PDB file of C-alpha atoms in Angstrom:
ATOM      1  CA  MET W   1      24.054  13.352   5.728  1.00 42.00           C
ATOM      2  CA  ALA W   2      23.117   9.696   6.105  1.00 52.00           C
ATOM      3  CA  ALA W   3      19.633   8.647   7.101  1.00 57.00           C
ATOM      4  CA  ASP W   4      19.134   6.085   9.838  1.00 65.00           C
ATOM      5  CA  PRO W   5      16.281   3.868   8.574  1.00 61.00           C
ATOM      6  CA  LEU W   6      15.921   2.201  11.976  1.00 67.00           C
ATOM      7  CA  ASN W   7      15.245   5.386  13.945  1.00 75.00           C
ATOM      8  CA  GLU W   8      14.003   8.120  11.631  1.00 86.00           C
ATOM      9  CA  PRO W   9      10.918   8.546   9.445  1.00 92.00           C
ATOM     10  CA  ILE W  10      11.635   7.027   6.048  1.00 94.00           C
ATOM     11  CA  LEU W  11      10.031   7.525   2.642  1.00 97.00           C
ATOM     12  CA  VAL W  12      10.801   5.185  -0.256  1.00 97.00           C
ATOM     13  CA  THR W  13       9.633   5.682  -3.845  1.00 98.00           C
ATOM     14  CA  GLY W  14       9.891   3.776  -7.105  1.00 97.00           C
ATOM     15  CA  GLY W  15       8.511   3.781 -10.625  1.00 96.00           C
ATOM     16  CA  TYR W  16       9.350   3.607 -14.294  1.00 97.00           C
ATOM     17  CA  ASP W  17      12.907   4.984 -14.213  1.00 96.00           C
ATOM     18  CA  HIS W  18      14.193   1.684 -12.750  1.00 94.00           C
ATOM     19  CA  THR W  19      15.390   3.292  -9.528  1.00 95.00           C
ATOM     20  CA  ILE W  20      14.249   3.221  -5.920  1.00 96.00           C
ATOM     21  CA  ARG W  21      14.890   6.365  -3.920  1.00 96.00           C
ATOM     22  CA  VAL W  22      15.093   6.711  -0.146  1.00 95.00           C
ATOM     23  CA  TRP W  23      14.229  10.140   1.254  1.00 96.00           C
ATOM     24  CA  GLN W  24      14.410  12.006   4.506  1.00 94.00           C
ATOM     25  CA  PRO W  25      10.772  13.102   4.459  1.00 94.00           C
ATOM     26  CA  TYR W  26      11.175  16.220   6.586  1.00 89.00           C
ATOM     27  CA  THR W  27      13.989  17.676   4.456  1.00 92.00           C
ATOM     28  CA  SER W  28      12.922  16.227   1.055  1.00 94.00           C
ATOM     29  CA  GLN W  29      16.552  15.158   0.648  1.00 95.00           C
ATOM     30  CA  CYS W  30      17.218  11.975  -1.324  1.00 96.00           C
ATOM     31  CA  VAL W  31      19.742  10.045   0.757  1.00 93.00           C
ATOM     32  CA  ARG W  32      20.036   6.874  -1.358  1.00 92.00           C
ATOM     33  CA  THR W  33      19.296   5.616  -4.825  1.00 93.00           C
ATOM     34  CA  MET W  34      19.043   1.881  -5.476  1.00 91.00           C
ATOM     35  CA  GLN W  35      18.908   0.307  -8.906  1.00 90.00           C
ATOM     36  CA  HIS W  36      15.927  -1.837  -9.933  1.00 90.00           C
ATOM     37  CA  VAL W  37      17.155  -2.439 -13.453  1.00 84.00           C
ATOM     38  CA  ASP W  38      14.933  -5.292 -14.633  1.00 83.00           C
ATOM     39  CA  SER W  39      11.576  -3.539 -14.671  1.00 91.00           C
ATOM     40  CA  GLN W  40       9.380  -0.785 -13.324  1.00 94.00           C
ATOM     41  CA  VAL W  41       8.495  -0.832  -9.616  1.00 96.00           C
ATOM     42  CA  ASN W  42       4.849  -1.751  -8.985  1.00 96.00           C
ATOM     43  CA  SER W  43       4.795  -1.944  -5.192  1.00 97.00           C
ATOM     44  CA  LEU W  44       7.044  -1.318  -2.182  1.00 98.00           C
ATOM     45  CA  ASP W  45       6.888  -2.254   1.486  1.00 97.00           C
ATOM     46  CA  ILE W  46       9.261  -1.632   4.388  1.00 96.00           C
ATOM     47  CA  SER W  47       9.829  -4.565   6.727  1.00 94.00           C
ATOM     48  CA  PRO W  48       8.552  -4.262  10.328  1.00 92.00           C
ATOM     49  CA  LYS W  49      12.126  -4.030  11.636  1.00 90.00           C
ATOM     50  CA  ARG W  50      12.794  -1.341   9.006  1.00 91.00           C
ATOM     51  CA  ASN W  51      15.999  -3.017   7.886  1.00 90.00           C
ATOM     52  CA  MET W  52      14.703  -4.373   4.570  1.00 92.00           C
ATOM     53  CA  LEU W  53      12.678  -3.124   1.632  1.00 95.00           C
ATOM     54  CA  ALA W  54      10.601  -5.384  -0.603  1.00 95.00           C
ATOM     55  CA  ALA W  55      10.079  -4.266  -4.201  1.00 95.00           C
ATOM     56  CA  CYS W  56       8.210  -5.986  -6.997  1.00 95.00           C
ATOM     57  CA  GLY W  57       7.841  -5.467 -10.731  1.00 93.00           C
ATOM     58  CA  TYR W  58       7.735  -7.497 -13.927  1.00 92.00           C
ATOM     59  CA  GLN W  59       8.748 -11.099 -13.084  1.00 89.00           C
ATOM     60  CA  HIS W  60      10.803  -9.860 -10.136  1.00 88.00           C
ATOM     61  CA  ILE W  61      10.496  -9.623  -6.355  1.00 91.00           C
ATOM     62  CA  ARG W  62      13.555  -8.310  -4.550  1.00 91.00           C
ATOM     63  CA  LEU W  63      14.582  -7.609  -0.978  1.00 92.00           C
ATOM     64  CA  TYR W  64      16.988  -4.717  -0.434  1.00 93.00           C
ATOM     65  CA  ASP W  65      19.070  -4.027   2.648  1.00 90.00           C
ATOM     66  CA  LEU W  66      18.105  -0.496   3.680  1.00 89.00           C
ATOM     67  CA  VAL W  67      21.494   0.059   5.285  1.00 82.00           C
ATOM     68  CA  SER W  68      23.769  -1.190   2.496  1.00 77.00           C
ATOM     69  CA  ASN W  69      21.410  -0.509  -0.471  1.00 66.00           C
ATOM     70  CA  TYR W  70      22.133  -3.888  -1.997  1.00 70.00           C
ATOM     71  CA  PRO W  71      19.562  -6.465  -3.095  1.00 70.00           C
ATOM     72  CA  ILE W  72      19.951  -9.372  -0.701  1.00 80.00           C
ATOM     73  CA  VAL W  73      17.291 -11.775  -2.005  1.00 82.00           C
ATOM     74  CA  ASN W  74      15.924 -12.301  -5.502  1.00 81.00           C
ATOM     75  CA  PHE W  75      12.741 -14.378  -5.306  1.00 83.00           C
ATOM     76  CA  GLU W  76      12.437 -17.023  -7.984  1.00 73.00           C
ATOM     77  CA  GLY W  77       9.487 -18.667  -9.691  1.00 71.00           C
ATOM     78  CA  VAL W  78       7.203 -15.753 -10.510  1.00 84.00           C
ATOM     79  CA  SER W  79       5.920 -14.928 -13.972  1.00 83.00           C
ATOM     80  CA  LYS W  80       4.264 -11.855 -15.457  1.00 90.00           C
ATOM     81  CA  ASN W  81       3.785  -8.661 -13.450  1.00 93.00           C
ATOM     82  CA  VAL W  82       3.992  -8.851  -9.671  1.00 96.00           C
ATOM     83  CA  THR W  83       1.569  -6.136  -8.598  1.00 97.00           C
ATOM     84  CA  ARG W  84       1.677  -6.074  -4.789  1.00 97.00           C
ATOM     85  CA  VAL W  85       3.999  -6.955  -1.933  1.00 97.00           C
ATOM     86  CA  GLY W  86       3.626  -6.680   1.847  1.00 97.00           C
ATOM     87  CA  PHE W  87       4.841  -8.009   5.190  1.00 97.00           C
ATOM     88  CA  GLN W  88       3.085  -9.694   8.088  1.00 96.00           C
ATOM     89  CA  GLU W  89       3.475  -7.475  11.184  1.00 94.00           C
ATOM     90  CA  ASP W  90       6.238  -9.575  12.778  1.00 93.00           C
ATOM     91  CA  GLY W  91       8.057 -10.041   9.482  1.00 93.00           C
ATOM     92  CA  LYS W  92       7.653 -13.828   9.682  1.00 94.00           C
ATOM     93  CA  TRP W  93       6.177 -14.001   6.212  1.00 96.00           C
ATOM     94  CA  MET W  94       5.636 -11.858   3.156  1.00 96.00           C
ATOM     95  CA  PHE W  95       2.831 -11.902   0.608  1.00 97.00           C
ATOM     96  CA  THR W  96       2.810 -11.108  -3.095  1.00 97.00           C
ATOM     97  CA  GLY W  97       0.152 -11.039  -5.791  1.00 97.00           C
ATOM     98  CA  GLY W  98       0.444 -10.801  -9.533  1.00 96.00           C
ATOM     99  CA  GLU W  99      -0.981 -11.027 -13.002  1.00 96.00           C
ATOM    100  CA  ASP W 100      -0.464 -14.798 -13.082  1.00 96.00           C
ATOM    101  CA  GLY W 101      -3.496 -14.927 -10.771  1.00 97.00           C
ATOM    102  CA  LYS W 102      -1.476 -16.278  -7.843  1.00 96.00           C
ATOM    103  CA  VAL W 103      -1.098 -14.894  -4.328  1.00 97.00           C
ATOM    104  CA  ARG W 104       1.994 -16.330  -2.658  1.00 96.00           C
ATOM    105  CA  ILE W 105       3.054 -16.575   0.980  1.00 96.00           C
ATOM    106  CA  TRP W 106       6.839 -16.448   1.440  1.00 95.00           C
ATOM    107  CA  ASP W 107       8.443 -17.812   4.622  1.00 93.00           C
ATOM    108  CA  MET W 108      10.955 -15.199   5.777  1.00 92.00           C
ATOM    109  CA  GLY W 109      12.504 -17.361   8.500  1.00 87.00           C
ATOM    110  CA  SER W 110      15.531 -18.413   6.445  1.00 82.00           C
ATOM    111  CA  PRO W 111      18.247 -16.617   4.447  1.00 79.00           C
ATOM    112  CA  SER W 112      16.644 -17.988   1.267  1.00 83.00           C
ATOM    113  CA  PRO W 113      12.893 -17.346   1.666  1.00 86.00           C
ATOM    114  CA  SER W 114      10.669 -19.878  -0.059  1.00 89.00           C
ATOM    115  CA  CYS W 115       7.056 -19.921  -1.192  1.00 92.00           C
ATOM    116  CA  LYS W 116       5.015 -21.933   1.320  1.00 93.00           C
ATOM    117  CA  ARG W 117       1.429 -21.305   0.208  1.00 95.00           C
ATOM    118  CA  ILE W 118      -0.325 -20.307  -3.030  1.00 96.00           C
ATOM    119  CA  PHE W 119      -3.895 -19.145  -3.589  1.00 97.00           C
ATOM    120  CA  ASP W 120      -5.125 -19.128  -7.187  1.00 97.00           C
ATOM    121  CA  CYS W 121      -7.576 -16.301  -7.890  1.00 97.00           C
ATOM    122  CA  GLN W 122      -7.924 -17.530 -11.502  1.00 95.00           C
ATOM    123  CA  SER W 123      -7.756 -13.919 -12.659  1.00 96.00           C
ATOM    124  CA  PRO W 124      -4.891 -11.373 -12.652  1.00 97.00           C
ATOM    125  CA  VAL W 125      -4.427  -9.984  -9.124  1.00 98.00           C
ATOM    126  CA  ASN W 126      -4.205  -6.195  -8.800  1.00 98.00           C
ATOM    127  CA  ALA W 127      -3.944  -5.817  -5.017  1.00 98.00           C
ATOM    128  CA  VAL W 128      -3.460  -7.773  -1.808  1.00 98.00           C
ATOM    129  CA  CYS W 129      -4.176  -6.497   1.696  1.00 97.00           C
ATOM    130  CA  LEU W 130      -3.590  -8.126   5.094  1.00 98.00           C
ATOM    131  CA  LEU W 131      -6.295  -7.708   7.721  1.00 97.00           C
ATOM    132  CA  PRO W 132      -5.309  -6.443  11.198  1.00 96.00           C
ATOM    133  CA  ASN W 133      -5.799  -9.987  12.552  1.00 95.00           C
ATOM    134  CA  GLN W 134      -2.685 -10.942  10.525  1.00 96.00           C
ATOM    135  CA  VAL W 135      -4.200 -14.207   9.254  1.00 96.00           C
ATOM    136  CA  GLU W 136      -6.634 -13.135   6.521  1.00 97.00           C
ATOM    137  CA  LEU W 137      -5.760 -11.664   3.142  1.00 98.00           C
ATOM    138  CA  LEU W 138      -7.998  -9.687   0.805  1.00 98.00           C
ATOM    139  CA  MET W 139      -7.134 -10.168  -2.863  1.00 98.00           C
ATOM    140  CA  ALA W 140      -8.598  -7.932  -5.568  1.00 98.00           C
ATOM    141  CA  HIS W 141      -8.597  -9.209  -9.128  1.00 97.00           C
ATOM    142  CA  GLN W 142      -9.365  -8.095 -12.659  1.00 96.00           C
ATOM    143  CA  GLY W 143     -12.417 -10.341 -12.809  1.00 95.00           C
ATOM    144  CA  GLY W 144     -14.206  -7.788 -10.637  1.00 95.00           C
ATOM    145  CA  GLY W 145     -14.115  -9.676  -7.370  1.00 96.00           C
ATOM    146  CA  ILE W 146     -12.334  -9.816  -4.026  1.00 97.00           C
ATOM    147  CA  TYR W 147     -11.270 -13.044  -2.353  1.00 98.00           C
ATOM    148  CA  LEU W 148     -10.913 -13.326   1.419  1.00 97.00           C
ATOM    149  CA  TRP W 149      -8.442 -16.059   2.365  1.00 98.00           C
ATOM    150  CA  ASP W 150      -7.546 -17.307   5.828  1.00 96.00           C
ATOM    151  CA  VAL W 151      -3.943 -18.435   5.406  1.00 95.00           C
ATOM    152  CA  LYS W 152      -4.091 -20.662   8.516  1.00 93.00           C
ATOM    153  CA  SER W 153      -7.356 -22.542   7.984  1.00 93.00           C
ATOM    154  CA  ASP W 154      -7.367 -22.192   4.158  1.00 94.00           C
ATOM    155  CA  GLN W 155     -11.016 -21.076   4.267  1.00 95.00           C
ATOM    156  CA  HIS W 156     -11.969 -18.530   1.640  1.00 96.00           C
ATOM    157  CA  ASP W 157     -14.864 -16.438   0.428  1.00 96.00           C
ATOM    158  CA  HIS W 158     -15.546 -14.345  -2.684  1.00 96.00           C
ATOM    159  CA  LEU W 159     -17.219 -10.947  -3.087  1.00 95.00           C
ATOM    160  CA  LEU W 160     -18.336  -9.582  -6.442  1.00 93.00           C
ATOM    161  CA  PRO W 161     -19.343  -5.940  -5.880  1.00 92.00           C
ATOM    162  CA  GLU W 162     -19.899  -5.003  -9.522  1.00 88.00           C
ATOM    163  CA  VAL W 163     -19.779  -7.060 -12.706  1.00 85.00           C
ATOM    164  CA  GLU W 164     -17.740  -6.195 -15.801  1.00 87.00           C
ATOM    165  CA  CYS W 165     -15.119  -4.152 -14.015  1.00 94.00           C
ATOM    166  CA  SER W 166     -11.666  -4.662 -12.518  1.00 96.00           C
ATOM    167  CA  ILE W 167     -11.027  -4.113  -8.804  1.00 97.00           C
ATOM    168  CA  GLN W 168      -7.808  -2.093  -8.750  1.00 98.00           C
ATOM    169  CA  ASP W 169      -7.175  -1.859  -5.001  1.00 98.00           C
ATOM    170  CA  VAL W 170      -8.536  -3.034  -1.658  1.00 98.00           C
ATOM    171  CA  ALA W 171      -7.841  -1.725   1.851  1.00 98.00           C
ATOM    172  CA  VAL W 172      -8.892  -2.349   5.464  1.00 98.00           C
ATOM    173  CA  SER W 173      -9.008   0.299   8.186  1.00 98.00           C
ATOM    174  CA  PRO W 174      -6.427  -0.266  10.947  1.00 97.00           C
ATOM    175  CA  ASN W 175      -9.224  -0.625  13.519  1.00 96.00           C
ATOM    176  CA  GLY W 176     -10.680  -3.486  11.462  1.00 96.00           C
ATOM    177  CA  ALA W 177     -14.093  -1.837  11.103  1.00 97.00           C
ATOM    178  CA  TYR W 178     -14.178  -1.093   7.364  1.00 98.00           C
ATOM    179  CA  MET W 179     -13.050  -2.435   4.037  1.00 98.00           C
ATOM    180  CA  ALA W 180     -12.803  -0.347   0.880  1.00 98.00           C
ATOM    181  CA  ALA W 181     -12.211  -1.249  -2.764  1.00 98.00           C
ATOM    182  CA  ILE W 182     -11.910   0.868  -5.885  1.00 98.00           C
ATOM    183  CA  ASN W 183     -12.432  -0.220  -9.487  1.00 97.00           C
ATOM    184  CA  ASN W 184     -11.350   0.882 -12.929  1.00 96.00           C
ATOM    185  CA  LYS W 185     -14.531   2.947 -13.321  1.00 96.00           C
ATOM    186  CA  GLY W 186     -13.727   5.122 -10.300  1.00 97.00           C
ATOM    187  CA  SER W 187     -16.346   3.507  -8.046  1.00 97.00           C
ATOM    188  CA  CYS W 188     -15.383   2.993  -4.402  1.00 98.00           C
ATOM    189  CA  PHE W 189     -17.205   0.336  -2.367  1.00 98.00           C
ATOM    190  CA  ILE W 190     -17.369   0.308   1.435  1.00 98.00           C
ATOM    191  CA  TRP W 191     -18.121  -2.695   3.654  1.00 98.00           C
ATOM    192  CA  MET W 192     -18.517  -3.012   7.406  1.00 97.00           C
ATOM    193  CA  LEU W 193     -16.458  -5.846   8.884  1.00 97.00           C
ATOM    194  CA  THR W 194     -17.221  -8.033  11.881  1.00 95.00           C
ATOM    195  CA  SER W 195     -14.943 -10.748  13.192  1.00 87.00           C
ATOM    196  CA  TRP W 196     -16.139 -14.160  14.279  1.00 71.00           C
ATOM    197  CA  SER W 197     -17.005 -14.405  17.965  1.00 64.00           C
ATOM    198  CA  GLY W 198     -18.289 -17.956  18.335  1.00 62.00           C
ATOM    199  CA  PRO W 199     -18.018 -20.201  21.404  1.00 61.00           C
ATOM    200  CA  PRO W 200     -14.531 -21.269  22.513  1.00 63.00           C
ATOM    201  CA  GLY W 201     -13.360 -24.439  20.843  1.00 61.00           C
ATOM    202  CA  GLN W 202     -15.335 -23.939  17.653  1.00 63.00           C
ATOM    203  CA  GLU W 203     -13.471 -23.512  14.410  1.00 63.00           C
ATOM    204  CA  THR W 204     -12.768 -19.861  13.723  1.00 70.00           C
ATOM    205  CA  GLN W 205     -14.876 -18.436  10.926  1.00 86.00           C
ATOM    206  CA  LEU W 206     -13.894 -15.892   8.313  1.00 93.00           C
ATOM    207  CA  THR W 207     -14.363 -12.189   8.970  1.00 94.00           C
ATOM    208  CA  ARG W 208     -17.822 -11.178   7.807  1.00 94.00           C
ATOM    209  CA  SER W 209     -18.485  -8.257   5.492  1.00 94.00           C
ATOM    210  CA  GLU W 210     -21.670  -6.273   5.051  1.00 94.00           C
ATOM    211  CA  ALA W 211     -21.988  -3.929   2.066  1.00 92.00           C
ATOM    212  CA  LYS W 212     -22.487  -0.377   3.296  1.00 95.00           C
ATOM    213  CA  LEU W 213     -22.343   2.026   0.340  1.00 96.00           C
ATOM    214  CA  LYS W 214     -20.927   2.854  -3.059  1.00 97.00           C
ATOM    215  CA  ILE W 215     -19.196   6.177  -3.683  1.00 97.00           C
ATOM    216  CA  GLN W 216     -18.542   7.493  -7.163  1.00 96.00           C
ATOM    217  CA  ALA W 217     -15.122   8.642  -6.045  1.00 97.00           C
ATOM    218  CA  HIS W 218     -13.731   9.498  -9.487  1.00 97.00           C
ATOM    219  CA  GLU W 219     -14.954   9.885 -13.050  1.00 91.00           C
ATOM    220  CA  LYS W 220     -11.932   8.065 -14.436  1.00 90.00           C
ATOM    221  CA  TYR W 221      -9.747   5.095 -13.590  1.00 94.00           C
ATOM    222  CA  GLY W 222      -9.393   4.341  -9.865  1.00 97.00           C
ATOM    223  CA  LEU W 223      -5.887   3.358  -8.817  1.00 97.00           C
ATOM    224  CA  ARG W 224      -5.536   3.222  -5.015  1.00 98.00           C
ATOM    225  CA  CYS W 225      -7.525   3.391  -1.801  1.00 98.00           C
ATOM    226  CA  LYS W 226      -5.973   3.610   1.645  1.00 98.00           C
ATOM    227  CA  PHE W 227      -7.116   4.322   5.196  1.00 98.00           C
ATOM    228  CA  SER W 228      -5.367   6.681   7.581  1.00 98.00           C
ATOM    229  CA  PRO W 229      -3.575   5.261  10.647  1.00 96.00           C
ATOM    230  CA  ASP W 230      -6.349   6.507  12.962  1.00 97.00           C
ATOM    231  CA  SER W 231      -9.019   4.991  10.645  1.00 98.00           C
ATOM    232  CA  SER W 232     -10.791   8.368  10.378  1.00 98.00           C
ATOM    233  CA  LEU W 233     -10.013   9.009   6.702  1.00 98.00           C
ATOM    234  CA  LEU W 234      -9.982   7.154   3.393  1.00 98.00           C
ATOM    235  CA  VAL W 235      -8.010   8.409   0.388  1.00 98.00           C
ATOM    236  CA  THR W 236      -8.693   7.351  -3.203  1.00 98.00           C
ATOM    237  CA  CYS W 237      -6.311   8.021  -6.101  1.00 98.00           C
ATOM    238  CA  SER W 238      -7.138   8.176  -9.774  1.00 97.00           C
ATOM    239  CA  GLY W 239      -6.174   8.850 -13.347  1.00 96.00           C
ATOM    240  CA  ASP W 240      -8.226  12.066 -13.128  1.00 97.00           C
ATOM    241  CA  SER W 241      -5.302  13.924 -11.447  1.00 97.00           C
ATOM    242  CA  THR W 242      -6.875  13.897  -7.994  1.00 98.00           C
ATOM    243  CA  ALA W 243      -6.584  12.253  -4.615  1.00 98.00           C
ATOM    244  CA  ARG W 244      -9.854  12.534  -2.700  1.00 98.00           C
ATOM    245  CA  ILE W 245     -10.144  12.159   1.055  1.00 98.00           C
ATOM    246  CA  TYR W 246     -13.346  10.970   2.731  1.00 98.00           C
ATOM    247  CA  SER W 247     -14.365  10.959   6.387  1.00 98.00           C
ATOM    248  CA  THR W 248     -15.173   7.461   7.637  1.00 98.00           C
ATOM    249  CA  ASP W 249     -17.752   8.938  10.035  1.00 96.00           C
ATOM    250  CA  THR W 250     -20.007  10.336   7.318  1.00 96.00           C
ATOM    251  CA  TRP W 251     -18.364   9.105   4.090  1.00 97.00           C
ATOM    252  CA  THR W 252     -18.456  12.684   2.812  1.00 97.00           C
ATOM    253  CA  LEU W 253     -15.665  14.327   0.841  1.00 98.00           C
ATOM    254  CA  GLN W 254     -13.272  16.176   3.166  1.00 97.00           C
ATOM    255  CA  ALA W 255     -10.602  17.279   0.701  1.00 98.00           C
ATOM    256  CA  GLU W 256      -9.710  17.078  -2.974  1.00 98.00           C
ATOM    257  CA  LEU W 257      -5.995  17.271  -3.756  1.00 98.00           C
ATOM    258  CA  ARG W 258      -5.471  18.099  -7.421  1.00 97.00           C
ATOM    259  CA  ILE W 259      -2.421  18.212  -9.675  1.00 97.00           C
ATOM    260  CA  ASP W 260      -2.191  19.174 -13.333  1.00 93.00           C
ATOM    261  CA  ARG W 261      -3.013  16.492 -15.929  1.00 91.00           C
ATOM    262  CA  PHE W 262      -1.089  13.538 -14.466  1.00 96.00           C
ATOM    263  CA  TRP W 263      -2.213  10.323 -12.776  1.00 97.00           C
ATOM    264  CA  ILE W 264      -1.852   9.957  -9.005  1.00 98.00           C
ATOM    265  CA  TRP W 265      -0.726   6.374  -8.515  1.00 98.00           C
ATOM    266  CA  ASP W 266      -0.181   5.908  -4.804  1.00 98.00           C
ATOM    267  CA  ALA W 267      -0.566   7.660  -1.465  1.00 98.00           C
ATOM    268  CA  ALA W 268       0.343   7.273   2.211  1.00 98.00           C
ATOM    269  CA  PHE W 269      -0.720   9.118   5.344  1.00 97.00           C
ATOM    270  CA  ASN W 270       1.696  10.173   8.041  1.00 96.00           C
ATOM    271  CA  ASN W 271       1.336   8.866  11.585  1.00 94.00           C
ATOM    272  CA  ASP W 272      -1.114  11.478  12.906  1.00 93.00           C
ATOM    273  CA  SER W 273      -3.236  11.411   9.717  1.00 96.00           C
ATOM    274  CA  LYS W 274      -2.760  15.151   9.077  1.00 96.00           C
ATOM    275  CA  TYR W 275      -0.458  14.866   6.073  1.00 97.00           C
ATOM    276  CA  LEU W 276      -0.530  12.785   2.898  1.00 98.00           C
ATOM    277  CA  PHE W 277       2.184  11.773   0.456  1.00 98.00           C
ATOM    278  CA  THR W 278       1.188  11.254  -3.180  1.00 98.00           C
ATOM    279  CA  ALA W 279       3.148   9.676  -6.043  1.00 98.00           C
ATOM    280  CA  SER W 280       2.281  10.665  -9.592  1.00 98.00           C
ATOM    281  CA  SER W 281       3.231  10.200 -13.214  1.00 97.00           C
ATOM    282  CA  ASP W 282       4.820  13.672 -13.439  1.00 97.00           C
ATOM    283  CA  SER W 283       7.801  12.103 -11.563  1.00 97.00           C
ATOM    284  CA  LEU W 284       7.077  14.005  -8.341  1.00 98.00           C
ATOM    285  CA  VAL W 285       6.171  12.980  -4.825  1.00 98.00           C
ATOM    286  CA  ARG W 286       4.224  15.613  -2.922  1.00 98.00           C
ATOM    287  CA  LEU W 287       3.562  16.058   0.783  1.00 98.00           C
ATOM    288  CA  TRP W 288       0.138  17.633   1.327  1.00 98.00           C
ATOM    289  CA  ARG W 289      -1.261  19.216   4.435  1.00 97.00           C
ATOM    290  CA  ILE W 290      -4.785  17.838   4.399  1.00 98.00           C
ATOM    291  CA  ASP W 291      -6.671  20.580   6.261  1.00 97.00           C
ATOM    292  CA  THR W 292      -5.360  23.342   3.990  1.00 97.00           C
ATOM    293  CA  LYS W 293      -5.121  21.156   0.821  1.00 97.00           C
ATOM    294  CA  THR W 294      -1.696  22.671   0.155  1.00 97.00           C
ATOM    295  CA  VAL W 295       1.585  21.112  -0.949  1.00 97.00           C
ATOM    296  CA  GLU W 296       4.146  21.435   1.858  1.00 96.00           C
ATOM    297  CA  ARG W 297       7.045  19.736   0.072  1.00 97.00           C
ATOM    298  CA  GLU W 298       7.987  18.217  -3.266  1.00 97.00           C
ATOM    299  CA  TYR W 299      10.439  15.376  -3.722  1.00 98.00           C
ATOM    300  CA  SER W 300      12.203  15.674  -7.072  1.00 96.00           C
ATOM    301  CA  GLY W 301      14.687  13.249  -8.577  1.00 95.00           C
ATOM    302  CA  HIS W 302      12.861  10.515 -10.437  1.00 97.00           C
ATOM    303  CA  LEU W 303      12.981  10.789 -14.220  1.00 97.00           C
ATOM    304  CA  LYS W 304       9.724   9.009 -15.043  1.00 97.00           C
ATOM    305  CA  ALA W 305       6.352   8.159 -13.487  1.00 97.00           C
ATOM    306  CA  ILE W 306       6.377   7.221  -9.787  1.00 98.00           C
ATOM    307  CA  THR W 307       3.982   4.333  -9.252  1.00 97.00           C
ATOM    308  CA  ALA W 308       4.768   3.170  -5.705  1.00 98.00           C
ATOM    309  CA  LEU W 309       5.727   4.587  -2.350  1.00 97.00           C
ATOM    310  CA  ALA W 310       6.203   3.276   1.179  1.00 97.00           C
ATOM    311  CA  PHE W 311       6.389   5.325   4.347  1.00 97.00           C
ATOM    312  CA  GLN W 312       7.246   4.609   7.970  1.00 93.00           C
ATOM    313  CA  ASP W 313       6.750   7.392  10.487  1.00 86.00           C
ATOM    314  CA  GLU W 314       8.414   6.956  13.848  1.00 68.00           C
ATOM    315  CA  PRO W 315       9.614   9.555  16.343  1.00 48.00           C
ATOM    316  CA  ILE W 316      13.306  10.367  16.101  1.00 32.00           C
ATOM    317  CA  ARG W 317      14.932   8.690  19.064  1.00 39.00           C
ATOM    318  CA  SER W 318      17.143  11.357  20.543  1.00 37.00           C
ATOM    319  CA  THR W 319      17.525  13.141  23.854  1.00 33.00           C
ATOM    320  CA  THR W 320      16.126  16.326  22.354  1.00 36.00           C
ATOM    321  CA  ASP W 321      12.981  14.951  20.704  1.00 37.00           C
ATOM    322  CA  THR W 322      10.387  13.818  23.194  1.00 35.00           C
ATOM    323  CA  THR W 323       7.303  14.883  21.255  1.00 36.00           C
ATOM    324  CA  GLY W 324       6.615  11.445  19.823  1.00 37.00           C
ATOM    325  CA  THR W 325       4.804  13.019  16.893  1.00 40.00           C
ATOM    326  CA  GLY W 326       7.086  11.862  14.111  1.00 46.00           C
ATOM    327  CA  LEU W 327       6.900  13.800  10.867  1.00 51.00           C
ATOM    328  CA  SER W 328       4.254  16.258  12.031  1.00 44.00           C
ATOM    329  CA  SER W 329       6.600  17.688  14.674  1.00 36.00           C
ATOM    330  CA  THR W 330       8.760  19.143  11.894  1.00 36.00           C
ATOM    331  CA  HIS W 331       6.071  21.474  10.584  1.00 37.00           C
TER     332      HIS W 331
END
């Protein structure tokens, strides 16, 4: 039973067993396995047209064709670990960040994509996040700070929320109202964002951030933070075997999802923000129902820790499915 990546919900996972697996999320069936032989997989992202998958690891960034399974582009010129990869919403360019301290912009307009811009954070980069305006990048680094870079104007700013720590991940809510970051001490920082609204004709200014609060989200190492598609929830993942979900209305804990002993490395909400996928070092992906805090499905097949996942939730385009609710309509 072949999956149609262009029309159906798609879940992709990768980690330390040097494979990338493509799943039908509503059956937990693995429909493809792609080899990523050179290193572990640190980050994955599905292209906006859903025909390509970007994967990065140690000294490697690769594009895979989601229909044929084959790597179609091997990006050259990167050293050390590449920690994050993502696409601009139209797929015109791709961004990567890595332990060489560099964030790169790759022009995707040609068969052989090339690096067009580089920002040097002067410290190993753990995470990169594109703002909803599609022109500003947030870049979290091991020096404890977060750079904001406008890739068009080349303006930049630097936040330093807490000294002597490493910012492990940074995220922006889809509605553009909030920014979150989590560090290696389990602290989660929240900022309110406001975009520039100066007179017409004036040079556009960077998005402004105002520190709102600090949450001690975890007692151990923080790994990921991510907002839900409706911007109502924030999930944080940690080495303490939990994923914790906070309401963005009150910033109170709504749910704690706990596994036994292992690290939870990555997470992704489904389209209606009622379910959450988690990837963990026990080689399992789990689908949780948030309101009941229960595991609905497990995805088994990886042989080692799963450190990255990517998920696209679209309604199945058929004459019989008119619900438009994507994954949630299968429960």
